[in-house]
Amino acid sequence: MRVIPESHLDLLTRPLFAHLATIGPDGTPNVNPVWTIWDGEYLRFTTTTDRRKCRNVQQNPNVAVSINDPEKPYRYLEIRGVVERVEPDPSGTFFDVLAKRYGLAYEPPLGDAERRVVIVVKPTRTTQQ
Amino acid sequence: MRVIPESHLDLLTRPLFAHLATIGPDGTPNVNPVWTIWDGEYLRFTTTTDRRKCRNVQQNPNVAVSINDPEKPYRYLEIRGVVERVEPDPSGTFFDVLAKRYGLAYEPPLGDAERRVVIVVKPTRTTQQ
């Protein structure tokens, strides 16, 4: 079964910012713009272990993601899903993939590489317009 | 006290899409792009009583909003807050204000005016970059 509708797949293949919602320890939502990449099965995000979103998903794996089309802002995709795992990225290799995808020039090695992780999300359902 | 930092106020005065995160009855987050307007004290959103985000905030008033700058996408504002009230908008007057702000042409009267409401959010804290 395809979770992501073909009609909105371009919102994941283009390097658009995604707004990732997580739930804090007090049960209230957090949301901010992040880089993402989709491999057909998982959405992946880069962060560091000291960031709020990483602490949040380790306590509560339920997340939601909103991406809209900058050219047609009423066209959007919401993905709800579950964090399956948080993987270490101590070499910054995954950060590098995303930095290239989003056109960020930076001077390697990454200063925070030892705290870098990959948040791996399995989509469960979507809504779109 | 100013909740919204002066440095990021333009992200609220410009007609940018906001990504509104709410929490569903099962405790998982939802997030999607919405119109908003800021009056210096409250953020307001238009929706209808049958939409998920309206049902969500009536059960759980904690919300979060993410807006980033389309010209400098790393520049963003996250607002966390609480829904103080949901007000009826049976004439669609508030919808009309937002439709003008976001440049949407439509043929009044609104078909769903009898279900239109205004979600009124009091910001409690922000994070930004």
XYZ file of N, CA and C in Angstrom:
774
model
N 0.841 -1.209 0.000
C 0.000 0.000 0.000
C 0.875 1.258 0.000
N 0.517 2.178 -0.865
C 1.210 3.459 -0.878
C 0.582 4.375 0.158
N 1.397 4.825 1.142
C 0.862 5.762 2.143
C 0.799 7.168 1.557
N 1.824 7.540 0.796
C 1.885 8.906 0.249
C 1.178 8.928 -1.106
N 0.151 9.767 -1.249
C -0.557 9.792 -2.537
C 0.339 10.335 -3.656
N 0.288 9.665 -4.787
C 1.062 10.044 -5.978
C 0.907 11.539 -6.298
N -0.314 12.033 -6.124
C -0.650 13.432 -6.457
C 0.171 14.446 -5.661
N 0.678 14.046 -4.472
C 1.387 14.983 -3.605
C 2.844 14.578 -3.338
N 3.306 13.559 -4.083
C 4.655 13.043 -3.883
C 5.722 14.113 -4.160
N 5.427 15.018 -5.095
C 6.404 16.072 -5.424
C 6.737 16.943 -4.208
N 5.818 17.039 -3.241
C 6.091 17.852 -2.046
C 7.174 17.208 -1.176
N 7.421 15.926 -1.400
C 8.501 15.234 -0.680
C 9.769 15.122 -1.515
N 9.632 15.065 -2.842
C 10.839 14.910 -3.661
C 11.540 16.269 -3.854
N 10.764 17.375 -3.833
C 11.394 18.696 -3.914
C 11.977 19.051 -2.533
N 13.060 19.818 -2.492
C 13.659 20.149 -1.180
C 12.879 21.255 -0.462
N 11.665 20.945 -0.054
C 10.819 21.917 0.645
C 10.969 21.745 2.157
N 10.780 22.838 2.874
C 10.815 22.736 4.322
C 9.534 22.056 4.800
N 9.710 21.172 5.768
C 8.584 20.481 6.382
C 8.423 21.068 7.781
N 7.202 21.150 8.263
C 6.974 21.631 9.627
C 6.647 20.406 10.474
N 7.570 20.084 11.371
C 7.484 18.848 12.160
C 6.887 19.137 13.532
N 5.745 18.502 13.806
C 5.091 18.660 15.116
C 5.412 17.463 15.993
N 5.834 17.756 17.220
C 6.129 16.720 18.215
C 5.375 17.100 19.490
N 5.371 16.199 20.443
C 4.682 16.496 21.709
C 5.700 16.522 22.834
N 5.664 17.601 23.605
C 6.609 17.785 24.712
C 6.218 16.957 25.927
N 7.134 16.898 26.924
C 6.865 16.115 28.131
C 5.620 16.578 28.888
N 5.235 17.846 28.713
C 4.022 18.349 29.371
C 2.767 18.089 28.540
N 2.915 17.370 27.410
C 1.752 17.027 26.584
C 1.321 18.102 25.617
N 2.074 19.176 25.509
C 1.693 20.242 24.574
C 2.516 20.130 23.294
N 1.938 20.608 22.171
C 2.647 20.450 20.899
C 3.780 21.454 20.709
N 4.764 21.050 19.932
C 5.856 21.898 19.430
C 5.836 21.734 17.922
N 6.247 22.747 17.185
C 6.331 22.597 15.725
C 7.366 23.573 15.173
N 8.244 23.079 14.315
C 9.127 24.007 13.611
C 9.622 23.450 12.289
N 10.135 24.356 11.428
C 10.551 23.941 10.081
C 11.844 23.130 10.115
N 11.858 22.096 9.315
C 13.016 21.186 9.276
C 13.249 20.701 7.846
N 14.455 20.232 7.611
C 14.789 19.520 6.382
C 14.241 18.099 6.490
N 13.921 17.511 5.345
C 13.523 16.102 5.381
C 13.884 15.411 4.072
N 13.914 14.094 4.102
C 14.118 13.313 2.883
C 13.278 12.046 2.997
N 12.682 11.660 1.870
C 11.749 10.528 1.817
C 12.361 9.452 0.930
N 12.384 8.198 1.398
C 12.999 7.134 0.596
C 11.957 6.153 0.069
N 10.676 6.487 0.187
C 9.625 5.593 -0.278
C 9.017 4.796 0.871
N 9.748 4.761 1.992
C 9.235 4.028 3.157
C 9.314 4.861 4.449
N 10.404 5.623 4.578
C 10.604 6.421 5.788
C 10.874 7.882 5.438
N 10.420 8.742 6.325
C 10.822 10.153 6.301
C 11.947 10.262 7.318
N 13.006 10.982 6.948
C 14.131 11.126 7.874
C 14.421 12.604 8.125
N 14.814 12.901 9.362
C 15.134 14.256 9.790
C 16.478 14.233 10.496
N 17.242 15.308 10.394
C 18.491 15.385 11.168
C 18.278 16.330 12.349
N 18.839 15.963 13.487
C 18.810 16.862 14.642
C 19.966 16.464 15.555
N 20.008 17.042 16.743
C 21.038 16.646 17.713
C 20.325 16.216 18.998
N 21.012 15.387 19.771
C 20.370 14.785 20.952
C 19.947 15.817 21.995
N 20.539 17.023 21.954
C 20.163 18.034 22.944
C 18.986 18.909 22.498
N 18.506 18.730 21.269
C 17.380 19.553 20.816
C 16.064 18.998 21.357
N 15.150 19.929 21.556
C 13.845 19.594 22.115
C 13.125 18.526 21.308
N 13.180 18.644 19.952
C 12.414 17.684 19.143
C 12.937 16.265 19.327
N 14.252 16.132 19.556
C 14.828 14.803 19.770
C 14.377 14.249 21.125
N 14.460 15.078 22.151
C 14.001 14.633 23.485
C 12.511 14.274 23.422
N 11.731 15.117 22.719
C 10.285 14.854 22.615
C 9.987 13.493 21.985
N 10.614 13.204 20.824
C 10.252 11.965 20.120
C 10.768 10.726 20.841
N 11.780 10.895 21.685
C 12.240 9.740 22.446
C 11.265 9.390 23.571
N 10.522 10.403 24.038
C 9.480 10.150 25.055
C 8.158 9.767 24.414
N 7.844 10.437 23.272
C 6.552 10.229 22.615
C 6.791 10.172 21.107
N 6.693 8.970 20.510
C 7.081 8.808 19.105
C 6.051 9.309 18.093
N 4.912 9.813 18.544
C 3.892 10.278 17.601
C 4.243 11.662 17.070
N 4.294 11.785 15.740
C 4.644 13.063 15.121
C 3.683 13.347 13.962
N 3.700 14.589 13.507
C 2.950 14.967 12.306
C 3.792 15.984 11.548
N 3.637 16.002 10.235
C 4.458 16.836 9.363
C 3.543 17.553 8.370
N 3.757 18.845 8.187
C 2.978 19.624 7.216
C 3.922 20.250 6.204
N 3.608 20.053 4.924
C 4.405 20.656 3.843
C 3.422 21.270 2.866
N 3.619 22.543 2.508
C 2.767 23.085 1.453
C 3.604 23.549 0.276
N 2.905 23.693 -0.849
C 3.549 24.032 -2.114
C 3.765 25.546 -2.179
N 5.013 26.016 -2.222
C 5.233 27.468 -2.218
C 4.554 28.171 -3.393
N 4.397 27.456 -4.512
C 3.749 28.081 -5.679
C 2.225 28.072 -5.575
N 1.682 27.100 -4.864
C 0.219 27.002 -4.683
C -0.008 26.675 -3.217
N 0.034 27.683 -2.352
C 0.094 27.392 -0.912
C -1.113 26.661 -0.331
N -2.222 26.585 -1.076
C -3.384 25.848 -0.558
C -3.219 24.348 -0.773
N -2.231 24.008 -1.570
C -1.946 22.607 -1.862
C -0.974 22.101 -0.793
N -1.394 21.138 -0.015
C -0.528 20.682 1.070
C -0.662 19.193 1.314
N 0.313 18.706 2.055
C 0.329 17.311 2.472
C 0.613 17.285 3.974
N -0.226 16.593 4.714
C 0.045 16.342 6.131
C 0.323 14.850 6.275
N 1.409 14.541 6.936
C 1.760 13.144 7.189
C 1.755 12.921 8.687
N 1.015 11.924 9.111
C 1.078 11.549 10.523
C 1.879 10.251 10.584
N 2.635 10.093 11.637
C 3.472 8.908 11.693
C 4.070 8.687 13.059
N 4.931 7.674 13.100
C 5.537 7.236 14.349
C 7.050 7.140 14.150
N 7.800 7.638 15.110
C 9.259 7.509 15.058
C 9.606 6.059 15.367
N 10.195 5.384 14.375
C 10.562 3.984 14.593
C 11.878 3.876 15.348
N 12.801 4.794 15.038
C 14.089 4.758 15.728
C 14.804 6.091 15.561
N 15.775 6.324 16.441
C 16.653 7.492 16.362
C 18.060 6.922 16.233
N 18.685 7.180 15.068
C 19.984 6.561 14.784
C 21.116 7.568 14.949
N 22.228 7.172 15.518
C 23.371 8.095 15.611
C 23.932 8.412 14.225
N 24.452 9.616 14.063
C 25.067 10.048 12.793
C 26.393 10.742 13.133
N 27.292 10.006 13.829
C 28.478 10.645 14.413
C 29.453 11.194 13.379
N 29.339 10.713 12.127
C 30.228 11.228 11.089
C 29.577 12.421 10.382
N 28.293 12.676 10.694
C 27.586 13.769 10.009
C 27.240 13.436 8.562
N 27.322 12.165 8.201
C 27.072 11.749 6.811
C 25.643 12.082 6.381
N 24.696 11.803 7.256
C 23.306 12.067 6.894
C 23.047 13.572 6.838
N 23.618 14.314 7.789
C 23.505 15.781 7.742
C 23.997 16.290 6.393
N 25.086 15.717 5.937
C 25.699 16.117 4.675
C 24.760 15.898 3.484
N 24.084 14.760 3.475
C 23.104 14.463 2.419
C 22.024 15.550 2.402
N 21.507 15.897 3.587
C 20.455 16.913 3.652
C 20.980 18.306 3.318
N 22.181 18.624 3.764
C 22.759 19.943 3.461
C 22.893 20.115 1.945
N 23.319 19.061 1.268
C 23.429 19.113 -0.208
C 22.047 19.272 -0.829
N 21.099 18.471 -0.344
C 19.736 18.515 -0.888
C 19.128 19.914 -0.756
N 19.393 20.589 0.365
C 18.800 21.908 0.610
C 19.745 23.062 0.251
N 20.889 22.708 -0.354
C 21.784 23.763 -0.841
C 22.465 24.572 0.235
N 22.720 23.979 1.408
C 23.449 24.701 2.457
C 24.935 24.412 2.335
N 25.709 25.481 2.162
C 27.166 25.324 2.136
C 27.652 25.411 3.585
N 28.482 24.473 4.012
C 29.060 24.560 5.359
C 30.451 23.958 5.313
N 31.200 24.262 6.344
C 32.598 23.832 6.417
C 32.685 22.567 7.264
N 32.839 21.371 6.641
C 32.959 20.174 7.477
C 34.326 20.156 8.179
N 34.522 19.397 9.288
C 33.485 18.582 9.909
C 32.503 19.422 10.729
N 31.320 18.878 10.901
C 30.276 19.509 11.698
C 30.724 19.644 13.149
N 30.504 20.799 13.739
C 30.893 21.023 15.136
C 30.155 20.117 16.110
N 28.881 19.794 15.780
C 28.077 19.009 16.724
C 27.899 17.557 16.257
N 28.820 17.072 15.421
C 28.670 15.732 14.846
C 28.469 14.651 15.914
N 29.150 14.782 17.037
C 29.026 13.689 18.035
C 27.608 13.632 18.644
N 26.841 14.696 18.486
C 25.457 14.670 18.998
C 24.431 14.497 17.871
N 24.895 14.415 16.621
C 23.977 14.294 15.460
C 23.244 12.959 15.455
N 21.961 13.015 15.152
C 21.155 11.802 15.028
C 20.199 11.946 13.850
N 19.676 10.810 13.423
C 18.667 10.758 12.364
C 17.361 10.293 13.011
N 16.318 11.078 12.846
C 14.987 10.673 13.317
C 14.301 9.978 12.145
N 13.919 8.721 12.342
C 13.356 7.900 11.265
C 11.861 7.689 11.536
N 11.040 8.247 10.641
C 9.585 8.233 10.849
C 8.897 7.340 9.825
N 8.044 6.460 10.296
C 7.205 5.623 9.441
C 5.837 6.305 9.341
N 5.466 6.752 8.131
C 4.145 7.383 7.982
C 3.027 6.362 8.225
N 1.977 6.786 8.854
C 0.823 5.905 9.068
C -0.395 6.378 8.272
N -0.566 7.705 8.158
C -1.660 8.192 7.319
C -1.368 9.614 6.855
N -2.097 10.022 5.837
C -1.913 11.389 5.343
C -3.275 12.062 5.175
N -3.241 13.392 5.165
C -4.385 14.168 4.680
C -3.786 15.151 3.686
N -4.552 15.564 2.713
C -4.008 16.483 1.717
C -5.116 17.296 1.065
N -4.675 18.322 0.379
C -5.620 19.175 -0.348
C -4.904 19.700 -1.560
N 4.641 42.869 28.806
C 5.668 42.040 28.176
C 5.264 41.687 26.745
N 6.218 41.828 25.834
C 5.977 41.422 24.448
C 6.272 39.945 24.314
N 5.265 39.166 23.894
C 5.520 37.738 23.691
C 6.231 37.524 22.353
N 5.811 38.268 21.340
C 6.392 38.081 20.008
C 7.615 39.001 19.858
N 8.779 38.419 19.575
C 9.967 39.273 19.458
C 9.873 40.196 18.234
N 10.239 41.437 18.437
C 10.228 42.465 17.379
C 10.931 41.979 16.111
N 12.019 41.232 16.300
C 12.840 40.744 15.179
C 12.079 39.822 14.228
N 11.000 39.192 14.722
C 10.266 38.212 13.911
C 8.803 38.597 13.684
N 8.469 39.824 14.081
C 7.081 40.297 13.967
C 6.602 40.312 12.515
N 7.517 40.558 11.575
C 7.136 40.594 10.148
C 6.556 39.260 9.673
N 6.929 38.158 10.330
C 6.395 36.849 9.922
C 4.903 36.745 10.254
N 4.425 37.631 11.149
C 2.988 37.667 11.464
C 2.257 38.774 10.714
N 2.965 39.852 10.395
C 2.262 40.952 9.703
C 2.134 40.660 8.204
N 3.087 39.894 7.641
C 2.967 39.487 6.235
C 1.953 38.330 6.132
N 1.235 38.234 5.005
C 0.242 37.160 4.888
C 0.894 35.815 4.552
N 1.639 35.285 5.498
C 2.321 34.000 5.300
C 1.463 32.871 5.861
N 1.602 31.705 5.287
C 0.890 30.551 5.828
C 1.564 30.120 7.125
N 0.727 29.776 8.104
C 1.204 29.292 9.394
C 0.876 27.802 9.442
N 1.718 27.025 10.069
C 1.439 25.596 10.221
C 0.988 25.385 11.662
N -0.294 25.071 11.816
C -0.919 24.986 13.141
C -0.959 23.537 13.621
N -0.290 23.289 14.747
C -0.281 21.950 15.339
C -1.288 21.889 16.482
N -2.121 20.846 16.443
C -3.099 20.613 17.509
C -2.938 19.149 17.948
N -3.631 18.794 19.021
C -3.534 17.410 19.502
C -4.904 16.750 19.393
N -4.919 15.574 18.757
C -6.169 14.841 18.554
C -6.620 14.110 19.813
N -7.841 13.586 19.786
C -8.395 12.876 20.953
C -7.550 11.672 21.367
N -6.774 11.101 20.425
C -5.905 9.965 20.764
C -4.535 10.428 21.261
N -4.366 11.753 21.435
C -3.112 12.277 21.978
C -1.996 12.431 20.965
N -2.286 12.221 19.669
C -1.239 12.375 18.657
C -1.385 13.728 17.963
N -0.267 14.274 17.460
C -0.331 15.610 16.854
C -0.925 15.601 15.447
N -1.517 16.706 15.085
C -1.973 17.025 13.725
C -1.321 18.357 13.382
N -1.050 18.580 12.100
C -0.503 19.901 11.716
C -0.850 20.180 10.264
N -1.356 21.375 9.993
C -1.537 21.758 8.590
C -1.495 23.263 8.388
N -1.307 23.676 7.120
C -1.154 25.105 6.854
C -2.484 25.848 6.942
N -2.431 27.002 7.537
C -3.645 27.810 7.763
C -3.334 29.292 7.591
N -4.399 30.050 7.343
C -4.307 31.510 7.382
C -4.289 31.953 8.846
N -3.681 33.088 9.116
C -3.748 33.631 10.479
C -3.659 35.147 10.444
N -4.074 35.762 11.529
C -3.907 37.212 11.689
C -3.607 37.485 13.160
N -2.714 38.437 13.381
C -2.215 38.760 14.728
C -2.634 40.188 15.044
N -3.214 40.396 16.232
C -3.672 41.752 16.584
C -2.831 42.374 17.691
N -1.703 41.748 18.019
C -0.850 42.286 19.085
C -1.080 41.541 20.392
N -2.223 40.842 20.483
C -2.526 40.086 21.702
C -2.928 38.635 21.392
N -3.700 38.472 20.319
C -4.188 37.137 19.953
C -3.846 36.797 18.510
N -3.610 35.510 18.281
C -3.562 34.955 16.926
C -4.942 34.387 16.664
N -5.468 34.657 15.476
C -6.804 34.134 15.146
C -6.733 33.293 13.879
N -7.546 32.243 13.846
C -7.628 31.312 12.717
C -9.093 31.118 12.375
N -9.395 30.896 11.100
C -10.771 30.563 10.722
C -10.861 29.074 10.424
N -11.964 28.464 10.842
C -12.218 27.077 10.503
C -13.721 26.832 10.605
N -14.128 25.576 10.502
C -15.546 25.256 10.693
C -15.646 24.198 11.786
N -16.798 24.146 12.417
C -16.966 23.277 13.594
C -16.787 21.790 13.277
N -16.923 21.417 12.004
C -16.774 19.997 11.651
C -15.339 19.611 11.299
N -14.419 20.574 11.258
C -13.024 20.236 10.937
C -12.314 19.683 12.173
N -11.363 18.820 11.861
C -10.607 18.155 12.922
C -9.934 19.147 13.869
N -9.322 20.215 13.291
C -8.581 21.130 14.170
C -9.503 21.808 15.176
N -10.765 22.062 14.770
C -11.727 22.682 15.682
C -12.110 21.709 16.799
N -12.408 20.472 16.398
C -12.748 19.456 17.420
C -11.561 19.247 18.362
N -10.349 19.215 17.796
C -9.152 19.022 18.630
C -8.996 20.122 19.684
N -9.083 21.388 19.263
C -8.801 22.477 20.221
C -9.909 22.622 21.257
N -11.093 22.114 20.933
C -12.156 22.180 21.942
C -11.930 21.138 23.036
N -11.231 20.057 22.695
C -10.878 19.051 23.710
C -9.564 19.373 24.402
N -8.615 19.910 23.618
C -7.279 20.189 24.149
C -6.826 21.533 23.599
N -6.801 22.571 24.441
C -6.548 23.929 23.948
C -5.077 24.251 23.661
N -4.183 23.306 23.885
C -2.764 23.585 23.654
C -2.424 23.460 22.174
N -1.838 24.524 21.620
C -1.489 24.521 20.198
C -0.076 25.077 20.018
N 0.477 24.857 18.824
C 1.757 25.462 18.448
C 1.669 25.830 16.971
N 2.397 26.875 16.598
C 2.335 27.429 15.249
C 3.756 27.650 14.744
N 4.022 27.241 13.513
C 5.338 27.450 12.902
C 5.173 28.258 11.623
N 5.960 29.323 11.497
C 5.948 30.145 10.285
C 7.391 30.391 9.902
N 7.740 30.119 8.638
C 9.096 30.500 8.233
C 9.057 31.483 7.079
N 10.179 32.140 6.897
C 10.308 33.219 5.916
C 10.578 32.605 4.545
N 9.671 32.771 3.584
C 9.899 32.138 2.277
C 11.195 32.595 1.617
N 11.645 33.819 1.918
C 12.895 34.303 1.304
C 14.136 33.794 2.038
N 13.989 33.516 3.327
C 15.120 32.999 4.119
C 14.560 31.877 4.979
N 14.415 30.677 4.404
C 13.639 29.638 5.091
C 14.192 29.164 6.429
N 15.460 29.501 6.737
C 15.995 29.114 8.051
C 15.523 30.050 9.147
N 14.940 31.169 8.717
C 14.438 32.157 9.670
C 12.992 31.779 9.993
N 12.741 31.477 11.230
C 11.385 31.039 11.593
C 10.964 31.517 12.966
N 9.673 31.414 13.171
C 9.066 31.743 14.461
C 8.148 30.591 14.839
N 8.329 30.063 16.037
C 7.383 29.090 16.587
C 6.662 29.767 17.743
N 5.359 29.678 17.724
C 4.566 30.249 18.816
C 3.834 29.102 19.499
N 3.977 29.014 20.797
C 3.181 28.046 21.544
C 2.113 28.840 22.284
N 0.936 28.274 22.421
C -0.124 29.033 23.062
C -1.314 28.182 23.413
N -2.333 28.864 23.878
C -3.534 28.211 24.380
C -4.746 28.857 23.709
N -5.686 28.023 23.269
C -6.926 28.541 22.695
C -7.776 29.078 23.847
N -8.016 30.399 23.828
C -8.823 30.992 24.898
C -10.303 30.790 24.641
N -10.692 30.861 23.355
C -12.104 30.670 23.019
C -12.253 30.363 21.545
N -13.410 29.795 21.194
C -13.782 29.548 19.805
C -15.078 30.330 19.605
N -15.021 31.340 18.734
C -16.172 32.255 18.568
C -16.905 31.952 17.273
N -18.221 31.972 17.281
C -18.961 31.778 16.031
C -18.727 32.948 15.064
N -18.760 32.641 13.781
C -18.583 33.659 12.727
C -19.663 33.415 11.664
N -20.948 33.440 12.083
C -22.033 32.991 11.201
C -22.234 33.868 9.973
N -21.723 35.097 10.018
C -21.848 35.968 8.845
C -20.644 35.787 7.920
N -19.616 35.034 8.380
C -18.411 34.876 7.583
C -17.560 36.140 7.539
N -17.825 37.084 8.435
C -17.098 38.368 8.439
C -15.605 38.165 8.659
N -15.271 37.302 9.603
C -13.861 37.085 9.891
C -13.193 36.316 8.744
N -13.895 35.347 8.192
C -13.365 34.646 7.013
C -13.031 35.657 5.922
N -13.916 36.619 5.741
C -13.746 37.645 4.722
C -12.471 38.475 4.944
N -12.213 38.823 6.187
C -10.994 39.576 6.535
C -9.757 38.768 6.119
N -9.769 37.476 6.442
C -8.619 36.634 6.104
C -8.514 36.387 4.601
N -9.653 36.180 3.943
C -9.621 35.961 2.486
C -9.010 37.191 1.795
N -9.358 38.381 2.240
C -8.772 39.611 1.663
C -7.281 39.655 1.958
N -6.927 39.382 3.220
C -5.500 39.419 3.608
C -4.664 38.462 2.760
N -5.200 37.279 2.454
C -4.438 36.278 1.704
C -4.755 36.287 0.209
N -5.551 37.276 -0.225
C -5.786 37.426 -1.658
C -6.614 36.329 -2.294
N -7.546 35.732 -1.520
C -8.421 34.712 -2.107
C -9.719 35.368 -2.572
N -10.003 35.229 -3.875
C -11.271 35.729 -4.405
C -12.304 34.626 -4.216
N -13.458 34.950 -3.676
C -14.541 33.958 -3.553
C -15.863 34.678 -3.698
N -16.873 33.898 -3.944
C -18.207 34.439 -4.203
C -19.014 34.374 -2.903
N -19.204 35.494 -2.195
C -20.007 35.413 -0.974
C -21.492 35.218 -1.327
N -22.361 34.741 -0.440
C -22.007 34.324 0.914
C -21.314 32.954 0.915
N -20.536 32.739 1.979
C -19.838 31.472 2.180
C -20.846 30.339 2.345
N -20.601 29.220 1.664
C -21.509 28.074 1.771
C -21.561 27.489 3.171
N -20.428 27.557 3.909
C -20.393 26.927 5.232
C -20.432 27.949 6.367
N -20.983 29.138 6.068
C -20.964 30.227 7.060
C -21.574 29.808 8.398
N -22.627 29.011 8.359
C -23.282 28.660 9.647
C -22.386 27.794 10.540
N -21.343 27.199 9.946
C -20.414 26.400 10.761
C -19.083 27.130 10.999
N -18.948 28.342 10.447
C -17.675 29.085 10.578
C -17.422 29.530 12.011
N -16.192 29.383 12.442
C -15.784 29.847 13.773
C -14.400 30.492 13.693
N -14.095 31.241 14.737
C -12.773 31.855 14.883
C -12.093 31.177 16.067
N -10.915 30.628 15.828
C -10.113 30.063 16.927
C -9.197 31.178 17.429
N -9.314 31.519 18.712
C -8.578 32.650 19.287
C -7.499 32.112 20.224
N -6.245 32.353 19.845
C -5.101 31.775 20.585
C -4.307 32.862 21.292
N -4.058 32.649 22.572
C -3.190 33.529 23.353
C -1.799 32.907 23.373
N -0.813 33.587 22.767
C 0.554 33.038 22.808
C 1.105 33.025 24.229
N 1.846 31.976 24.543
C 2.473 31.920 25.867
C 3.995 32.009 25.765
N 4.560 31.409 24.715
C 6.007 31.546 24.518
C 6.371 31.333 23.058
N 7.561 31.770 22.709
C 8.020 31.586 21.334
C 9.432 31.021 21.342
N 9.781 30.395 20.209
C 11.182 30.113 19.927
C 11.407 30.629 18.510
N 12.613 31.013 18.198
C 12.856 31.550 16.856
C 14.318 31.411 16.469
N 14.542 31.608 15.192
C 15.915 31.520 14.675
C 16.008 32.477 13.512
